[in-house]
Coordinates of C-alpha atoms (C1' of nucleotides) in Angstrom, one line a residue:
Chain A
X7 CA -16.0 -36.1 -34.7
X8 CA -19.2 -36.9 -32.6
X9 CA -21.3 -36.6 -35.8
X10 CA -18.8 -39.0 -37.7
X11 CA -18.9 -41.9 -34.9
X12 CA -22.9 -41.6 -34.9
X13 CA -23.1 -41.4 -38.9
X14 CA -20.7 -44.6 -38.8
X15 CA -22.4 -46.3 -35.7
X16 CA -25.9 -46.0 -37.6
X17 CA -24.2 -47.6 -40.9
X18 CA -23.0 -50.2 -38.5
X19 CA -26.3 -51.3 -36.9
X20 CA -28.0 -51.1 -40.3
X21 CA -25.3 -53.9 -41.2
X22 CA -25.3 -56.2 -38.2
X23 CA -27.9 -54.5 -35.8
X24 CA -27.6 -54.1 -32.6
X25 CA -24.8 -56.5 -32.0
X26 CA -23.3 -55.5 -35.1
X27 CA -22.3 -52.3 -33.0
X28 CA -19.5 -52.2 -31.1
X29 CA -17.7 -48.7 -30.5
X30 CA -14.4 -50.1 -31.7
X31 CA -15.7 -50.4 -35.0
X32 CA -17.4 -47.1 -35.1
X33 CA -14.4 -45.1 -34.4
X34 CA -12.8 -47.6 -37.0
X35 CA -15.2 -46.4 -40.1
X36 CA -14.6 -42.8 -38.2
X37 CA -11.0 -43.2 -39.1
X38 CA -10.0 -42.2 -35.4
X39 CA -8.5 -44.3 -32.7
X40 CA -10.7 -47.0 -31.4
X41 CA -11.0 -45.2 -28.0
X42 CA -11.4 -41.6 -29.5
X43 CA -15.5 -42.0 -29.5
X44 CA -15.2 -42.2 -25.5
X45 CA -14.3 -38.5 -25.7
X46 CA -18.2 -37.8 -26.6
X47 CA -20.2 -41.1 -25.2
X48 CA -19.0 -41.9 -22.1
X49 CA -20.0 -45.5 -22.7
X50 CA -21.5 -47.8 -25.2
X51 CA -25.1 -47.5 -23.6
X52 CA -24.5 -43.3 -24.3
X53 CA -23.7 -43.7 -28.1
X54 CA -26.9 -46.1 -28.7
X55 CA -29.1 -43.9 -26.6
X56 CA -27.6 -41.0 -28.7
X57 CA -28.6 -42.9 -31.7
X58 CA -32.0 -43.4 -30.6
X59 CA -32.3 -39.6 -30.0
X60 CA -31.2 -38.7 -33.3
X61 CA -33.5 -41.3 -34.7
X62 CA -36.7 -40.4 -33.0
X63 CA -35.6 -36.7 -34.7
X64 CA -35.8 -37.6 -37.9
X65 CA -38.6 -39.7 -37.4
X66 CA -40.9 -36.7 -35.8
X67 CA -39.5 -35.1 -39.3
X68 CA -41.0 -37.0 -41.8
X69 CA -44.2 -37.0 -40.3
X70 CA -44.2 -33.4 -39.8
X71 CA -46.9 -32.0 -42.4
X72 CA -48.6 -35.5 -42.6
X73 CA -52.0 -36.2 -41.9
X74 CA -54.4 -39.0 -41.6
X75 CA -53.6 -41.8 -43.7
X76 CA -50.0 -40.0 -44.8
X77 CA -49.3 -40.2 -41.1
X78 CA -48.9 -44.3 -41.2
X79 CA -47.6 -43.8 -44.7
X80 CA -44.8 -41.7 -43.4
X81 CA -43.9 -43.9 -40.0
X82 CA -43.9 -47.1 -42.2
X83 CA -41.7 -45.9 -44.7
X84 CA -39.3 -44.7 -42.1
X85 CA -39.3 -48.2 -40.7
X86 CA -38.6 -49.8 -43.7
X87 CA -35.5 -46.9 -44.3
X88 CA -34.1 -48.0 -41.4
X89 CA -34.9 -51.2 -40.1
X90 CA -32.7 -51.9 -36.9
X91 CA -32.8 -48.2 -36.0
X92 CA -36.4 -47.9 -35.5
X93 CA -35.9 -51.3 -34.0
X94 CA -33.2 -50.0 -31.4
X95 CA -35.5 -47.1 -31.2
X96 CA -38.7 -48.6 -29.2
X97 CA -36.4 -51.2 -27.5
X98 CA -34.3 -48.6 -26.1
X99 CA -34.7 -48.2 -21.8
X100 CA -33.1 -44.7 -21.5
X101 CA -35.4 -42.3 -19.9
X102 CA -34.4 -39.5 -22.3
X103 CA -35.2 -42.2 -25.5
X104 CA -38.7 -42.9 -23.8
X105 CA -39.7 -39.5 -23.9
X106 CA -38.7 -39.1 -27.0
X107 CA -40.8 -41.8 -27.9
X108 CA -43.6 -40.7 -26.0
X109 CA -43.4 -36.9 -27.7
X110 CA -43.9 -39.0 -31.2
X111 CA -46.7 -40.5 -29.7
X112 CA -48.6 -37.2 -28.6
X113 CA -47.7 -35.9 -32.2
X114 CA -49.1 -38.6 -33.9
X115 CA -51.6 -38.7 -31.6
X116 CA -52.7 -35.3 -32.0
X117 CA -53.4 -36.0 -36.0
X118 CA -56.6 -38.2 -34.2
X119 CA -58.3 -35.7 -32.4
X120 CA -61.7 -36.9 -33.1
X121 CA -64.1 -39.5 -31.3
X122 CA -64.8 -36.8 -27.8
X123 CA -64.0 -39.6 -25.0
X124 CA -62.2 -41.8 -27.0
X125 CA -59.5 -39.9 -28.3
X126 CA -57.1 -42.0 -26.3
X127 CA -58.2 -45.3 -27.4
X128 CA -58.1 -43.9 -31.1
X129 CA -54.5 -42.9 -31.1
X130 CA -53.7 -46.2 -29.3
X131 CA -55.4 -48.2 -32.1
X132 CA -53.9 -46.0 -34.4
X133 CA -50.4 -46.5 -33.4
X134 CA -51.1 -49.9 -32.9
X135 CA -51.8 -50.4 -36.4
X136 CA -49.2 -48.5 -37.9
X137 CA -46.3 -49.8 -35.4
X138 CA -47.2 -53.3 -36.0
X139 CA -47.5 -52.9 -40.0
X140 CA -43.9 -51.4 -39.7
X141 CA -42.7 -54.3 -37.8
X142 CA -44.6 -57.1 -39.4
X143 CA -42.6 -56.1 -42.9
X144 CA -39.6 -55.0 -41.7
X145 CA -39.4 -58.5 -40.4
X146 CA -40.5 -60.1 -43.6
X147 CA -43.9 -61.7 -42.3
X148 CA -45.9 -59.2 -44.8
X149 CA -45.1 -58.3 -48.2
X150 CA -43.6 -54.9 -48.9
X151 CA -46.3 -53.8 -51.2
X152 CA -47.8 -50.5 -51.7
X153 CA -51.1 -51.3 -52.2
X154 CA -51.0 -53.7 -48.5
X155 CA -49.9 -50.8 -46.9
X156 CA -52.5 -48.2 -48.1
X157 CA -54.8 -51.2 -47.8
X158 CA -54.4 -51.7 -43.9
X159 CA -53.6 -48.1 -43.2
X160 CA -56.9 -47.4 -44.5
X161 CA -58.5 -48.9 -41.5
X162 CA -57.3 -46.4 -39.5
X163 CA -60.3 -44.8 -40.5
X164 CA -62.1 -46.6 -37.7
X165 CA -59.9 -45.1 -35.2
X166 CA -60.5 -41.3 -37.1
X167 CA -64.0 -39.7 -35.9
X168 CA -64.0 -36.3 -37.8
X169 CA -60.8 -36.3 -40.0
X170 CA -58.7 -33.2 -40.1
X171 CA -57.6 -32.8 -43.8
X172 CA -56.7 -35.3 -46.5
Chain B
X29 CA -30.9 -83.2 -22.0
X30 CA -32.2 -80.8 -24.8
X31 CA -35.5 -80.3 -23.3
X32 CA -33.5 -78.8 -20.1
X33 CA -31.0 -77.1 -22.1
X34 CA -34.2 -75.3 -23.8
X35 CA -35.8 -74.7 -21.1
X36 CA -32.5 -72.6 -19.6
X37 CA -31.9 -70.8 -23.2
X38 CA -35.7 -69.9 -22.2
X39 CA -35.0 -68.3 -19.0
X40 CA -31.9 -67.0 -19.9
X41 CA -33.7 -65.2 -22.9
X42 CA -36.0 -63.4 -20.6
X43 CA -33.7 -62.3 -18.4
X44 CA -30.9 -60.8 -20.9
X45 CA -32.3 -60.5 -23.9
X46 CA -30.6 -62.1 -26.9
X47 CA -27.5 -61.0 -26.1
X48 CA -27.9 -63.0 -22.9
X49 CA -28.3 -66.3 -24.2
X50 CA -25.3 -68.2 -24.6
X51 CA -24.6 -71.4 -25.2
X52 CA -22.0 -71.8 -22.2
X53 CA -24.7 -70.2 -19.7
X54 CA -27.4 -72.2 -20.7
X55 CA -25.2 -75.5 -20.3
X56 CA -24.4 -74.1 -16.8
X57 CA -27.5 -73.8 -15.7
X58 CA -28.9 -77.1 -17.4
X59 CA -25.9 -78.5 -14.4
X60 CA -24.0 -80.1 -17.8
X61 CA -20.6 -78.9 -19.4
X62 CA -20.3 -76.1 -21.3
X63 CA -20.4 -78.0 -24.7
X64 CA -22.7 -80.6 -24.2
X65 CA -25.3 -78.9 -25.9
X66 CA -23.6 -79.2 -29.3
X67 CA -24.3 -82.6 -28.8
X68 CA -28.4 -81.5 -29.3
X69 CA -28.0 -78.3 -31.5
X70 CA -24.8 -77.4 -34.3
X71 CA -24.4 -74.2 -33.0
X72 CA -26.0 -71.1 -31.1
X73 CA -28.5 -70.3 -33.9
X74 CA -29.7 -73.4 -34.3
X75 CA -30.2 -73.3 -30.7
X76 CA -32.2 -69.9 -30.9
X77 CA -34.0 -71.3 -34.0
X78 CA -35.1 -73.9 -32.0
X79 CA -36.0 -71.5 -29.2
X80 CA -38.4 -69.3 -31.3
X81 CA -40.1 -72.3 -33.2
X82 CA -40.7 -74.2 -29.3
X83 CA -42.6 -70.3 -29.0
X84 CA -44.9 -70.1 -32.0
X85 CA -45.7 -73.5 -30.9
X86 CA -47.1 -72.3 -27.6
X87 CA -48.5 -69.6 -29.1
X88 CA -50.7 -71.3 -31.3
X89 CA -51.8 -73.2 -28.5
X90 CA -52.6 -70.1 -27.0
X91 CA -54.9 -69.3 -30.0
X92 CA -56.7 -72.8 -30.1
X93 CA -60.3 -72.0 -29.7
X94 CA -60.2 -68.7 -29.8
X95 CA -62.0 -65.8 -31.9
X96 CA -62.9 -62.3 -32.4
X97 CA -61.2 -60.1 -29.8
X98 CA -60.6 -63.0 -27.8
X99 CA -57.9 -64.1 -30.2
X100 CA -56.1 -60.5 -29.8
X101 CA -55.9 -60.5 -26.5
X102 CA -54.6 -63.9 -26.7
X103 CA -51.9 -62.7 -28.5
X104 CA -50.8 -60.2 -26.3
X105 CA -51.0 -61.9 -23.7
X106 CA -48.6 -64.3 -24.8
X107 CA -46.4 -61.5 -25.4
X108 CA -46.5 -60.0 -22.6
X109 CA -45.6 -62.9 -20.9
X110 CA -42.7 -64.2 -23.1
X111 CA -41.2 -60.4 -24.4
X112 CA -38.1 -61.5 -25.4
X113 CA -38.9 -64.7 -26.4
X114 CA -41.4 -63.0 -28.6
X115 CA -38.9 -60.5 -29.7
X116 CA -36.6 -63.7 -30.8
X117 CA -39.7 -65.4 -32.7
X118 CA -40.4 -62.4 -34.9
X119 CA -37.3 -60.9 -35.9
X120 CA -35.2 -65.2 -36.3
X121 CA -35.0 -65.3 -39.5
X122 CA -34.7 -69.3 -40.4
X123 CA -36.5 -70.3 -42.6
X124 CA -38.3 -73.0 -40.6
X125 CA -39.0 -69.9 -38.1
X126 CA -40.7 -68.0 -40.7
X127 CA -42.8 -70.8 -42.0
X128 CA -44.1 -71.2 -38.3
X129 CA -44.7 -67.3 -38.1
X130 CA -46.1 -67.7 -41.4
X131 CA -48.5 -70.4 -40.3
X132 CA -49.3 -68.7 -37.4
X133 CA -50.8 -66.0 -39.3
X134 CA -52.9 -68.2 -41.6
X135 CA -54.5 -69.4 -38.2
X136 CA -55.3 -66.0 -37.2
X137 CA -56.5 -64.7 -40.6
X138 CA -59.0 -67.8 -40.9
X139 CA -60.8 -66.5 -38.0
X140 CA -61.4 -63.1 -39.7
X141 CA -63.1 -65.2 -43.0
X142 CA -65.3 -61.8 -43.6
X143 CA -64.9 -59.2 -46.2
X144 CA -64.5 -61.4 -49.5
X145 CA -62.0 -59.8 -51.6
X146 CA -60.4 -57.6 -49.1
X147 CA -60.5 -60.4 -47.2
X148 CA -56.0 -60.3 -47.0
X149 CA -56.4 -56.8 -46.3
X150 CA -58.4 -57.1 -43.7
X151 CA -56.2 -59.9 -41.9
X152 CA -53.2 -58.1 -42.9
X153 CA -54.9 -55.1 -40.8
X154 CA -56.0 -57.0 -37.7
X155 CA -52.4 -58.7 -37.1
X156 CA -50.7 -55.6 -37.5
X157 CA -52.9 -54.1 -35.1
X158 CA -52.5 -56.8 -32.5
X159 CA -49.3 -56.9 -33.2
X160 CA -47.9 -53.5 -32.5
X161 CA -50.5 -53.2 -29.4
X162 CA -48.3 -55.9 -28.0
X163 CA -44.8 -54.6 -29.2
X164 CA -45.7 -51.5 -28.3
X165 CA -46.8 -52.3 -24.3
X166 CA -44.2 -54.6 -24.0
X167 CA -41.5 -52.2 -25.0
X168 CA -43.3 -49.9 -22.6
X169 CA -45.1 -46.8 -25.0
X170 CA -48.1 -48.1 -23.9
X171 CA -49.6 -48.7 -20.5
X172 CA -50.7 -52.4 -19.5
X173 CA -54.3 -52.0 -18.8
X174 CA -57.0 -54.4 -19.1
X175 CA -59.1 -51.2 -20.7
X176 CA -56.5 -50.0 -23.2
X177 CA -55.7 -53.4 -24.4
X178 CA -59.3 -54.5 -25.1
X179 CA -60.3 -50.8 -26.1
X180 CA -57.6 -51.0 -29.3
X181 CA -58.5 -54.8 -29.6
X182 CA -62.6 -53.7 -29.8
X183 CA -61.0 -51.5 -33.0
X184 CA -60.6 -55.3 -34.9
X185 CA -64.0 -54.9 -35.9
X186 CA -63.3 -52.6 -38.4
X187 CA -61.6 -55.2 -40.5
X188 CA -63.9 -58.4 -39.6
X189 CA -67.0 -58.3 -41.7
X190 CA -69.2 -61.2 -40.5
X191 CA -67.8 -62.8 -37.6
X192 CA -67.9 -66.1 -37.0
X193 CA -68.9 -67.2 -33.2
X194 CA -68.5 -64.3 -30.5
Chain C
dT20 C1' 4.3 -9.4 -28.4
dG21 C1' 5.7 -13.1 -25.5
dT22 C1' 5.5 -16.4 -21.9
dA23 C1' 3.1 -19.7 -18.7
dC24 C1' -0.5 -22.4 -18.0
dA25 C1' -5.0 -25.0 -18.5
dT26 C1' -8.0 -27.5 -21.5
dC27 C1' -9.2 -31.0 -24.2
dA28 C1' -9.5 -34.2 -28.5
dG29 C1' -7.2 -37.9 -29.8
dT30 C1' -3.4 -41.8 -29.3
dG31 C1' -1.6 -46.5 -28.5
dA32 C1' -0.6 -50.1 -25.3
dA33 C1' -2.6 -53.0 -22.1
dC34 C1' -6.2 -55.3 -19.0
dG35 C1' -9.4 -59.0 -18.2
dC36 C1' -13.5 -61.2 -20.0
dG37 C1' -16.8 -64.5 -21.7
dC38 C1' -17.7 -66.2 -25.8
dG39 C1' -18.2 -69.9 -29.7
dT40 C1' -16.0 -73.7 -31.2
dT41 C1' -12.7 -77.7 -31.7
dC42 C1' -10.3 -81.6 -30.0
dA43 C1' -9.2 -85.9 -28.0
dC44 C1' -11.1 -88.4 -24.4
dT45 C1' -14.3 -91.5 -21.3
dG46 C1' -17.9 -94.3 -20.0
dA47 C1' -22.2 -96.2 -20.5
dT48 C1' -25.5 -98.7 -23.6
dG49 C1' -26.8 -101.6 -27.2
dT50 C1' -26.0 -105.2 -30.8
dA51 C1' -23.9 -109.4 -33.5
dC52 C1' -22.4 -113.7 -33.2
Chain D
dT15 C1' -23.9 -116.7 -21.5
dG16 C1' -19.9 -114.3 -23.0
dT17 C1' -17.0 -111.6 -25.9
dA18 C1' -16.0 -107.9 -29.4
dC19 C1' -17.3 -104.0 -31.3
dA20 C1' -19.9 -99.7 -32.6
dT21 C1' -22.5 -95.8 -31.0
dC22 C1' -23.2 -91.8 -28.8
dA23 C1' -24.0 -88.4 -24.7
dG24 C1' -21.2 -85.9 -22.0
dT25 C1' -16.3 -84.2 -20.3
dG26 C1' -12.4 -80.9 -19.8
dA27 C1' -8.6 -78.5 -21.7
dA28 C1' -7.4 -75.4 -25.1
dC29 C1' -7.8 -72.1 -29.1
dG30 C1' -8.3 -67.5 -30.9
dC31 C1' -11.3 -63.5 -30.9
dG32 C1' -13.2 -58.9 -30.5
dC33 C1' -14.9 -56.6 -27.1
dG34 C1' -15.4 -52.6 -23.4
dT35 C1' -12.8 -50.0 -20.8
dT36 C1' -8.6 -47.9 -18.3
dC37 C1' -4.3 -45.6 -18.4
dA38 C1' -0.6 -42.5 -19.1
dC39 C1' 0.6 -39.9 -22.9
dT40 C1' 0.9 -36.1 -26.8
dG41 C1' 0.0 -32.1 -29.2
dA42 C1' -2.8 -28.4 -30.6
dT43 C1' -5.7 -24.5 -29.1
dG44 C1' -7.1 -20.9 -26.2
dT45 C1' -6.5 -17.6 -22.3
dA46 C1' -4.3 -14.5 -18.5
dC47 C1' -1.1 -11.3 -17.7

DNA sequence: TGTACATCAGTGAACGCGCGTTCACTGATGTAC
DNA sequence: TGTACATCAGTGAACGCGCGTTCACTGATGTAC
């Protein structure tokens, strides 16, 4: 039942974001009784932190195996799958969601190990970049199109010293 | 009257996020009753519309006479000192919001005139970078440090080709 | 095998709340003649 | 100068709503002996 009121709850934030999501209607679309979900979150905050989590999993997923330009290819697209989630995502407080977020970081950070000294900076930029393409088009300012993305992701080269692979 | 009732929706913004803006609370603290501001705006959204375009105006301020790097950190400073109401600006989507955002970015892309025909890319590039260096510290992933933030924003050179002034 | 008990997921009624919005109104200000 | 009328910002009562959360409960499952 926990899975169905998280699987419903991210249908409902895709729909109306993060208002959209209220834990009555969740255990609605879970066909169970509107205080059922309180039996696995023990409050709202809980079931959107939860969401976060599971979020930030499948995130870390998709850019498993990735390297260098795929990297921003793979966060961007993930973005654009789930718009209000990856928004809920970084705007979440929880301490556990942070780390989560931070973990990401470190992965997609390793990806730029070059530039010595630097290394920090790089992945900074780097994130930068890729972040704020991901939010630029998921809220509409840039267009969706595939040759902008691999456009601007190809100046993440400047933040690369040595390149991995690809 | 509106000008005070904006100036509470402002406050209120920052301290509660969206959710924490209502049109009864910002009456209250504009010291009016809790429906004279549908004398000055149709409903709530017109109210936040109003809200997020009053915020690209002072951001372009912000921007006057700036260029290079100066205009990044510009940017983020703004953010950093408005987050929610930056939030709001970006993801309102009015129409007469989005053509603000919109000209927003033409202002900042004029300033990076370089690199001829990848000339779009390379604005596309340096707003997204700016961009999620600010979404990113103001949600907290990164730190706020004079260093980091004009580290990453020394990384807009990539995309400039010949720069204009500094 | 049977009985007694604890656990625990889920139920349904009920609570208080602040909200957005509508309504009929008041009172001040301006304008026509 | 005075009178009649329109305009319009702001008021206060009232509406219906969905929400989060609490409560006492039921019924199924598992465990001890």
């Amino acid at each position: 039942l926990r899975a169905a009121v998280l699987t419903a709850a991210a249908e409902l934030i895709e729909q109306g974001g993060l208002a959209g999501l209220s834990v009555r209607e969740a255990a609605r679309r879970a066909g169970v009784s509107h205080n059922a979900p309180y039996r696995h979150f023990p409050d709202r905050d809980a079931l959107l932190a939860a969401l976060a989590i599971e979020g930030f999993g499948q995130l870390e997923k998709s850019l498993q195996n990735c390297s260098g330009r795929e990297l921003g290819e793979a966060y961007v697209r993930f973005a654009l799958a789930h718009p209000q989630r990856f928004r809920l995502m970084f705007m979440n407080q929880e301490p556990q969601v942070r780390a989560q977020a931070s973990a990401t970081f470190q992965n997609l950070a390793k990806a730029f190990a070059g530039s010595g000294s630097q290394a920090e900076l790089a992945a900074a930029a780097a994130w930068s970049l890729v972040h704020g393409l991901a939010q630029l088009i998921l809220d509409g300012h840039l267009e969706t199109r595939e040759d902008l993305v691999t456009g601007v992701l190809g100046a993440m080269r400047f933040a690369v010293g040595p390149q991995r692979s690809a």
